[in-house]
mmCIF file of C-alpha atoms in Angstrom:
data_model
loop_
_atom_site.group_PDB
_atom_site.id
_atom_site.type_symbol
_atom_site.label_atom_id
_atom_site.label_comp_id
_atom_site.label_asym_id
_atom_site.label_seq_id
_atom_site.Cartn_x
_atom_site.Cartn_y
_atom_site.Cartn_z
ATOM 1 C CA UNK A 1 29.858 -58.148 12.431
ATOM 2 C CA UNK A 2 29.051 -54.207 12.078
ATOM 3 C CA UNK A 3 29.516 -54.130 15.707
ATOM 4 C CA UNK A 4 33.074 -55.915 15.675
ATOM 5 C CA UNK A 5 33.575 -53.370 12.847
ATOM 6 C CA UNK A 6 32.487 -50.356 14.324
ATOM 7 C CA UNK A 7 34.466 -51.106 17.125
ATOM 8 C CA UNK A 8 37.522 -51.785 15.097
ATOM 9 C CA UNK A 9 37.589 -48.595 13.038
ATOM 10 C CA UNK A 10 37.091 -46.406 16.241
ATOM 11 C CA UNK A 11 39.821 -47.658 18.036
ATOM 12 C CA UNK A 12 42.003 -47.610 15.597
ATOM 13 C CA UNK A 13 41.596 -44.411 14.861
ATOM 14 C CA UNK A 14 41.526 -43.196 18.180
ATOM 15 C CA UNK A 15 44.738 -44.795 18.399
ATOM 16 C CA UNK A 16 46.139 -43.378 15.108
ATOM 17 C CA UNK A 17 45.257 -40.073 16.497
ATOM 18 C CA UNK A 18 46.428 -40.112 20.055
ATOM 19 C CA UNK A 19 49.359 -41.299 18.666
ATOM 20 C CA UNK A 20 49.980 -38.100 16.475
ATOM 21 C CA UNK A 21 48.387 -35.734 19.035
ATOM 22 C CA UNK A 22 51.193 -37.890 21.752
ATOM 23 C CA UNK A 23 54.336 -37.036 19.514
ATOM 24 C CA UNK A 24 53.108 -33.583 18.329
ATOM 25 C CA UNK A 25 52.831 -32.634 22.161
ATOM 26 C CA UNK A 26 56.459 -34.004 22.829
ATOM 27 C CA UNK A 27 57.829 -32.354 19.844
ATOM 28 C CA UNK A 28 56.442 -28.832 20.335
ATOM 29 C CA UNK A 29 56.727 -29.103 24.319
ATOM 30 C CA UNK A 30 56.666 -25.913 25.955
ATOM 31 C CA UNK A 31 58.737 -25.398 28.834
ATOM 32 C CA UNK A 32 57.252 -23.396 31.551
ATOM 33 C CA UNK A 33 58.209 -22.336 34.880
ATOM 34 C CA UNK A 34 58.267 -24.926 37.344
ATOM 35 C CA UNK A 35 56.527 -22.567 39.785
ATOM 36 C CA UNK A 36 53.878 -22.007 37.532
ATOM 37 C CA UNK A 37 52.359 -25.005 38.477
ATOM 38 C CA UNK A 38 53.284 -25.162 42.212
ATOM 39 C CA UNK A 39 51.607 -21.413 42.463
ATOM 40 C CA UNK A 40 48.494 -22.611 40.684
ATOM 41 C CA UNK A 41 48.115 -25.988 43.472
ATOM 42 C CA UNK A 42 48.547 -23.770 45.994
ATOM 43 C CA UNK A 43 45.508 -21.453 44.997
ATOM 44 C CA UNK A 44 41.987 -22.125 45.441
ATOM 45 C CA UNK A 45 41.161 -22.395 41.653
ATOM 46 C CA UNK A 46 38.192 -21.037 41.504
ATOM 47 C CA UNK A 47 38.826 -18.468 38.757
ATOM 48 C CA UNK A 48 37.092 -16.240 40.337
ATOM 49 C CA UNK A 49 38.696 -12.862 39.109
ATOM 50 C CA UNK A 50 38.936 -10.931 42.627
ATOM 51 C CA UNK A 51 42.460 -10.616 41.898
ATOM 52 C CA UNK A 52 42.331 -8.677 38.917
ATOM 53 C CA UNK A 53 43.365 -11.172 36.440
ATOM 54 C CA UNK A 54 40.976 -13.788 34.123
ATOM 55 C CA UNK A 55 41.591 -16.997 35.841
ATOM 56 C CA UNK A 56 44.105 -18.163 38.817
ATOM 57 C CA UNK A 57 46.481 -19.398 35.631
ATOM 58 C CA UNK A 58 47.092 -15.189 34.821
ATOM 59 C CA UNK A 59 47.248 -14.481 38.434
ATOM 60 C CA UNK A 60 50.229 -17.395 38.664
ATOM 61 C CA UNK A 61 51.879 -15.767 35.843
ATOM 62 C CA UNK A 62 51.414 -12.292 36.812
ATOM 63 C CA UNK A 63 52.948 -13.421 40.248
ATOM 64 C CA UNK A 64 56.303 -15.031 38.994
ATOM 65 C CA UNK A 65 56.861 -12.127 36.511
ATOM 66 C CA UNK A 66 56.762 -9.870 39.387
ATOM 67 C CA UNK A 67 53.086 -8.038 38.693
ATOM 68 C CA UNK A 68 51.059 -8.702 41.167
ATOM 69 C CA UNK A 69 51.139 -9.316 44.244
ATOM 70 C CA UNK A 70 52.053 -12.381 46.442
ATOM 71 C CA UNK A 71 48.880 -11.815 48.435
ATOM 72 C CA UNK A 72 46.478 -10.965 45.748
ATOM 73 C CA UNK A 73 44.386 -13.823 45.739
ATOM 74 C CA UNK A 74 41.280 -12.572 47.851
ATOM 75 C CA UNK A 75 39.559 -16.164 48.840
ATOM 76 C CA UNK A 76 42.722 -17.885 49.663
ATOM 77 C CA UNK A 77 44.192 -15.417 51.743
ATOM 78 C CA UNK A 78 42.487 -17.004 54.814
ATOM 79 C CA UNK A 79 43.733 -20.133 53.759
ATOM 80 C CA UNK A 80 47.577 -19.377 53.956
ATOM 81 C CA UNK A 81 47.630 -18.991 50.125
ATOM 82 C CA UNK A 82 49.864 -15.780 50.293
ATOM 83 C CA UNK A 83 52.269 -17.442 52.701
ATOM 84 C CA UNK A 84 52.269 -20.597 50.062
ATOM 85 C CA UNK A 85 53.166 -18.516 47.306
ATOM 86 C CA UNK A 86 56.308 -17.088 49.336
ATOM 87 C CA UNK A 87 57.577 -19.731 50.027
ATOM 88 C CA UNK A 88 57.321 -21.406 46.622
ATOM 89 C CA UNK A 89 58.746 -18.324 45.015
ATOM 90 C CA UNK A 90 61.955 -18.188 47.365
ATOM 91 C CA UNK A 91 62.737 -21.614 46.656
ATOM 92 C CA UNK B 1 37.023 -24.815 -14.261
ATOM 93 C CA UNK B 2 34.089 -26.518 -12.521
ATOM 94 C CA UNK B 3 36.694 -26.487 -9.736
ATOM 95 C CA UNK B 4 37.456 -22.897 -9.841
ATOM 96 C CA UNK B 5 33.477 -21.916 -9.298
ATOM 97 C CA UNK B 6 33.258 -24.560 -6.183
ATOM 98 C CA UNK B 7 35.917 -22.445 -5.232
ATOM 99 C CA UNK B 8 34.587 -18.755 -5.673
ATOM 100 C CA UNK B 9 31.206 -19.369 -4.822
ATOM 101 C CA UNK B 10 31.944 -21.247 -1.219
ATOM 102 C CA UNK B 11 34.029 -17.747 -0.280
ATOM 103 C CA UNK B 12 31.101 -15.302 -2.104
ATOM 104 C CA UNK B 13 27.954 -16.572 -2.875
ATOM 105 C CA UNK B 14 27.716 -19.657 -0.306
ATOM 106 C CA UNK B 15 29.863 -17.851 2.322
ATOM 107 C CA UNK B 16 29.694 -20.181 4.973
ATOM 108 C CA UNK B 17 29.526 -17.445 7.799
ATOM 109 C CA UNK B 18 27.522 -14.494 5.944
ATOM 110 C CA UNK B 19 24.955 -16.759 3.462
ATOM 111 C CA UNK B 20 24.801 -20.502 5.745
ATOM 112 C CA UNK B 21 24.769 -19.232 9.550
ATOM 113 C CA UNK B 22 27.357 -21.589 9.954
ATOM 114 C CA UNK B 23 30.398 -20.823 12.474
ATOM 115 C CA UNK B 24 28.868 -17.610 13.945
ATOM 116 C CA UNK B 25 30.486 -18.284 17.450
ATOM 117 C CA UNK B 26 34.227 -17.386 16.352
ATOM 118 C CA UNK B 27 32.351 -14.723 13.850
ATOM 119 C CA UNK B 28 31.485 -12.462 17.021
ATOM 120 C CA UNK B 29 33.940 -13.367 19.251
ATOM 121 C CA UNK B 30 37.551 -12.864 17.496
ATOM 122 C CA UNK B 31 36.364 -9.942 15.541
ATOM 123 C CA UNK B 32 37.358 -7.314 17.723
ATOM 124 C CA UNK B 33 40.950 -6.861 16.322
ATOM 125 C CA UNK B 34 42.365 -7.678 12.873
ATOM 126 C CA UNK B 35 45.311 -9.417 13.535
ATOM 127 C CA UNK B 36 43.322 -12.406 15.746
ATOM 128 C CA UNK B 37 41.006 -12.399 13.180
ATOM 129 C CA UNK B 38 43.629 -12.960 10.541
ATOM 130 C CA UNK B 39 44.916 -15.578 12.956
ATOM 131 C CA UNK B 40 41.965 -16.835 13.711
ATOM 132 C CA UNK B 41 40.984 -17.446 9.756
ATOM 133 C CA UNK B 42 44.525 -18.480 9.104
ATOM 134 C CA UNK B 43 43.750 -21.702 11.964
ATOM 135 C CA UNK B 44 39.799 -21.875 10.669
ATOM 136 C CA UNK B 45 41.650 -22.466 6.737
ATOM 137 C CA UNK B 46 44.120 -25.264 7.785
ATOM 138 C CA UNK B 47 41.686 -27.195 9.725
ATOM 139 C CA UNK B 48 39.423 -26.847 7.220
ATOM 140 C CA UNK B 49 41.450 -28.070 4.283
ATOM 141 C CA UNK B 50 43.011 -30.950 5.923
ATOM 142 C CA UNK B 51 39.992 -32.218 8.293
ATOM 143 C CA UNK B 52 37.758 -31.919 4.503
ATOM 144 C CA UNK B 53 40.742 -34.238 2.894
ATOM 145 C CA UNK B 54 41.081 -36.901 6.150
ATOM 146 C CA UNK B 55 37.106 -36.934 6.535
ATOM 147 C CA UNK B 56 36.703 -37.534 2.718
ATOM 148 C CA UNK B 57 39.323 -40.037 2.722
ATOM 149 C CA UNK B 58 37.525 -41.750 5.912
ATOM 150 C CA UNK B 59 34.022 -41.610 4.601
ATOM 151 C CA UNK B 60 34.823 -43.879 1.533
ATOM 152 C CA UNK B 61 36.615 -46.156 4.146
ATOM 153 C CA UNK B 62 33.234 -46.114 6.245
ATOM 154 C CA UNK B 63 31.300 -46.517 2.712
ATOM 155 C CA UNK B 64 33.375 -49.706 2.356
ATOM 156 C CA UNK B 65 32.795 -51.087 5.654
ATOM 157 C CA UNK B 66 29.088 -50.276 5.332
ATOM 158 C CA UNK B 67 29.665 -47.813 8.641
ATOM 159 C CA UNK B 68 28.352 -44.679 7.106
ATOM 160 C CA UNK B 69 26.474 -43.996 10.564
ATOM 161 C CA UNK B 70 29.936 -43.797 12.445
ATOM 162 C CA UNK B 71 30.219 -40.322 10.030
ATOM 163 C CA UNK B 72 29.378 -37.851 12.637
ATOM 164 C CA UNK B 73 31.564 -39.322 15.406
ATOM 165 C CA UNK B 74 34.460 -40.054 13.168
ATOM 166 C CA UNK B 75 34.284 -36.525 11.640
ATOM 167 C CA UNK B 76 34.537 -35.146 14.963
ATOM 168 C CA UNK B 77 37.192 -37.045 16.160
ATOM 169 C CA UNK B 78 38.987 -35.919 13.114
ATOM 170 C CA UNK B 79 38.439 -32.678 13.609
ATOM 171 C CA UNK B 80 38.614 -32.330 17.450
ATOM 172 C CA UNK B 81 42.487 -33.958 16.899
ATOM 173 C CA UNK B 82 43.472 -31.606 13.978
ATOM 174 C CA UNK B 83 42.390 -28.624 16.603
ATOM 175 C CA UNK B 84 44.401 -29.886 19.240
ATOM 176 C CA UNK B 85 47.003 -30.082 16.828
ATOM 177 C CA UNK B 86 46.748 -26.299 15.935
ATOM 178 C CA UNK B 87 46.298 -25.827 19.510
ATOM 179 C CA UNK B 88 49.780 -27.408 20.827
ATOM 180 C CA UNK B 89 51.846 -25.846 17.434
ATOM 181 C CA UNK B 90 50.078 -22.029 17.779
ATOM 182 C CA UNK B 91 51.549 -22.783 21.773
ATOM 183 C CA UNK B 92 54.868 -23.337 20.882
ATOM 184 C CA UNK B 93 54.968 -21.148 17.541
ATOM 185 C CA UNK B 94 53.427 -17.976 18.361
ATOM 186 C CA UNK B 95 52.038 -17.445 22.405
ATOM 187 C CA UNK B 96 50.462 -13.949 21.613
ATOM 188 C CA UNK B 97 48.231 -15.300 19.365
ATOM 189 C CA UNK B 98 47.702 -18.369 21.620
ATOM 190 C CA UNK B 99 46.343 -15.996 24.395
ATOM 191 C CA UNK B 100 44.193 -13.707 21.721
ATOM 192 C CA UNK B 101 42.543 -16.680 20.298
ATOM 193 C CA UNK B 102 42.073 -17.975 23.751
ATOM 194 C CA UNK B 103 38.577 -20.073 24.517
ATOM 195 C CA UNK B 104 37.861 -19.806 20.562
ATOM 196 C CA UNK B 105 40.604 -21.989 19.826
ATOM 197 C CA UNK B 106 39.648 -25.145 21.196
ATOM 198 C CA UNK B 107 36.544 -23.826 19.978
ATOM 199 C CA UNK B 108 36.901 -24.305 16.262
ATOM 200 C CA UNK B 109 36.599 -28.506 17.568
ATOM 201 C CA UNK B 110 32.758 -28.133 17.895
ATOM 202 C CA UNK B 111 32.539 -25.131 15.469
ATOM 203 C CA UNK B 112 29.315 -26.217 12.746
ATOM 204 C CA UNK B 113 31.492 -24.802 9.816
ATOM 205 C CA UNK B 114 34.209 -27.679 9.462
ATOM 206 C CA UNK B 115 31.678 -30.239 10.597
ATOM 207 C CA UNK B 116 29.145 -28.539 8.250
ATOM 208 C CA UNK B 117 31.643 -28.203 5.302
ATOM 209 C CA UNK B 118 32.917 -31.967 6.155
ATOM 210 C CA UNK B 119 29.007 -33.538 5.932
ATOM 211 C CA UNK B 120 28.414 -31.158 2.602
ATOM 212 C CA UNK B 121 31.455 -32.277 0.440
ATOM 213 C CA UNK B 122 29.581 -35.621 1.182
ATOM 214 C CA UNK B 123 26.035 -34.719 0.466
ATOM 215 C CA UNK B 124 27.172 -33.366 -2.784
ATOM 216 C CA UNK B 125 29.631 -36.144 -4.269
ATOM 217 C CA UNK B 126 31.949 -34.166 -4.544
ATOM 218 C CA UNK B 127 35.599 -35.851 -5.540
ATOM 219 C CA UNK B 128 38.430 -34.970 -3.781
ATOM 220 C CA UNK B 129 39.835 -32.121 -5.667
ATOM 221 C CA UNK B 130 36.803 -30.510 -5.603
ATOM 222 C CA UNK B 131 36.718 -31.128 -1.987
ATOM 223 C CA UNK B 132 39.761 -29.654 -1.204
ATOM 224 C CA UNK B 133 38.960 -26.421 -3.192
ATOM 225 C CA UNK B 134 35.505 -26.423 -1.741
ATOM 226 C CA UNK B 135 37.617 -26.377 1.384
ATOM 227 C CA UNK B 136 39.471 -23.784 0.676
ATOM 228 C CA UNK B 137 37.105 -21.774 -0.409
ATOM 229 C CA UNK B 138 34.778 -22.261 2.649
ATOM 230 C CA UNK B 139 38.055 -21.295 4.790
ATOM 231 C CA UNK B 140 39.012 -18.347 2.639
ATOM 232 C CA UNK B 141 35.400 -17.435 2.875
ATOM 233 C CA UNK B 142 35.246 -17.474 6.921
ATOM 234 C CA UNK B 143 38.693 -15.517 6.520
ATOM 235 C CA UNK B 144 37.371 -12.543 4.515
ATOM 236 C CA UNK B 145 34.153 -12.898 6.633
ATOM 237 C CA UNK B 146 35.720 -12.117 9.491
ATOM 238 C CA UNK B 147 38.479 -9.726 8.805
ATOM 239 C CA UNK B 148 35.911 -7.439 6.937
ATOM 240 C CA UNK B 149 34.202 -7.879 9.939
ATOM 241 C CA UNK B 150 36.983 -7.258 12.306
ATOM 242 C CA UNK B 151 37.493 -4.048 10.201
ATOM 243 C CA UNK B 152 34.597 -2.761 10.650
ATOM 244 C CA UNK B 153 34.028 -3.420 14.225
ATOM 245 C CA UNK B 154 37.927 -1.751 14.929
ATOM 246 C CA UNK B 155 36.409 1.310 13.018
ATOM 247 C CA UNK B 156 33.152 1.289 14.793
ATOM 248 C CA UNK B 157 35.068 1.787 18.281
ATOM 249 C CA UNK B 158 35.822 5.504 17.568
ATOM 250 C CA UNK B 159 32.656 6.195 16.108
ATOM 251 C CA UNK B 160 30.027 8.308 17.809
ATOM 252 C CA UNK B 161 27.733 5.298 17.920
ATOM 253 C CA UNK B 162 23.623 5.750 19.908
ATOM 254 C CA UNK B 163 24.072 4.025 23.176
ATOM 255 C CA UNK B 164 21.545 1.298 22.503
ATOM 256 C CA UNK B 165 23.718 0.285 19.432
ATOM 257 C CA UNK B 166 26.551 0.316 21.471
ATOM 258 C CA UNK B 167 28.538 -3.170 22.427
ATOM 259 C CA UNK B 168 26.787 -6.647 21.113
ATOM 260 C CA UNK B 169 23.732 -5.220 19.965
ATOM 261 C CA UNK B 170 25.533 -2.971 17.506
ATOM 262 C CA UNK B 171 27.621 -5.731 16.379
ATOM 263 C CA UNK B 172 24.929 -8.189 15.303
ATOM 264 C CA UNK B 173 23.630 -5.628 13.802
ATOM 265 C CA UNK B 174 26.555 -4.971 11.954
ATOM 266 C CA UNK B 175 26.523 -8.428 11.349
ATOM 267 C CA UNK B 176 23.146 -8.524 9.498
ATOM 268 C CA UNK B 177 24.267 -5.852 7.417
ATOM 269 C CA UNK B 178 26.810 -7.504 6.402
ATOM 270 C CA UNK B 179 25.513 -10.617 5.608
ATOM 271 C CA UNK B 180 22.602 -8.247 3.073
ATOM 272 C CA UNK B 181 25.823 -6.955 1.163
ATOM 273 C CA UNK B 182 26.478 -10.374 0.654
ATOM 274 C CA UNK B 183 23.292 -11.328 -0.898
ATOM 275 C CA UNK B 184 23.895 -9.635 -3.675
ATOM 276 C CA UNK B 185 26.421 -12.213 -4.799
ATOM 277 C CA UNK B 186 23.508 -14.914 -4.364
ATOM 278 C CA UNK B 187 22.221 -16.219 -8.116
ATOM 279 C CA UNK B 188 26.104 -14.665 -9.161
ATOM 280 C CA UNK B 189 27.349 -18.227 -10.021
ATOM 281 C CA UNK B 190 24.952 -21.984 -10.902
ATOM 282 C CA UNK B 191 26.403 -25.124 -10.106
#
């Protein structure tokens, strides 16, 4: 019985909660720039700071504001990353 | 009255950061500037308040069901959902503040302080008005804590500090300090 219990009570409040958190996320949604998330696939994600920002998520920014550079990310630049990033951004 | 002195002795005497060694991590880390650490506290005292309230609610429901060793993983779960909560509002609400706080906000989640102030309300039967101000005295507590903290520490940047004292070593030290001032208030109020 405490098992059934136990297993019960958890799950329904994980459900009570994941509800909330689900609703709370749609109601203060943030909308961010589609490129944002194409620029950050496209790098290597390896946060590793070469670039001059904390993290490839600052470097993305940085890059669709205009800051940095389109080939500022050090490891991928072998990789085509700079190239990627063009592209993305004249779309 | 017995209410009020739950209340002033969790900020003074029993201040969770300065008297318990409990939620040192945020203590150090968002004290570098005032207004994160006023943002910071301002997060620390809502969690606080309402994860004390939901926990004390939940513990009589465990009680009940005779499930009082699900109170850990329950309390966390509470807790870990009211920070994400913070987390996706502060997001939307106020970004600069999103990217001060940074790692320390999902941090509050496994910060001892709310799970430490959550397990004491239990431990000490405490009803749940008296919860609530224990609550929010344990969150106005962290508050002045850390913005006397954050004070200092702002000061201590154009101060012609030894080089050994400089950067973290200064600041625990600072830290200790701090936490001796607050010994005085120890004996100040008996519950």
């Amino acid at each position: 019985m405490i098992f059934i219990n136990s297993i019960l009570l958890l799950g329904a409040l994980g459900l009570v909660f994941g509800t909330f958190l689900a609703f709370a996320a749609k109601k203060f949604e943030v909308k961010e720039d589609p490129r944002l998330e194409k620029i950050m696939e496209a790098l290597p994600g390896v946060n590793c700071g070469a670039c001059g920002y904390p993290g490839c998520e600052a470097f993305a920014k940085a890059v669709i504001k205009g800051e940095a550079p389109k080939d500022g990310c050090l490891p991928g630049k072998r990789q085509g990353v700079p190239e990627k990033i063009k592209e993305i951004m004249s779309e | 009255m017995n209410v009020f002195l739950i209340f002033m002795s969790a900020i003074l005497v029993n201040n969770f950061v300065l008297q318990r060694f409990l939620g040192i991590c945020p203590f150090l880390g968002v004290s570098k500037k005032t207004d994160t650490a006023v943002g910071m506290s301002l997060a620390v005292i809502f969690v606080m308040v309402l994860a004390s309230v939901i926990t004390w609610l939940l513990n009589g429901v465990l009680v009940l069901m005779g499930l009082g060793f699900l109170k850990t993983i329950v309390f966390i779960l509470v807790i870990a959902s009211l920070v994400q909560f913070v987390e996706i509002f502060l997001k939307k609400v106020s970004p600069g503040l999103y990217e001060a706080l940074g790692i320390f906000l999902p941090l509050i989640t496994t910060n001892c302080a709310i799970l430490g102030l959550a397990l004491l309300n239990i431990q000490n039967n405490y009803g749940l008005l008296e919860t609530i101000f224990n609550a929010l005295g344990a969150g106005f507590g962290f508050g002045l804590a850390l913005i006397l903290f954050a004070g200092i520490r702002e000061q201590l940047d154009f101060a012609d500090i030894p080089k050994p004292f400089k950067g973290l070593a200064g600041t625990l030290i600072t830290a200790g300090i701090l936490s001796m001032a607050f010994v005085g208030f120890s004996g100040m109020i008996k519950l």
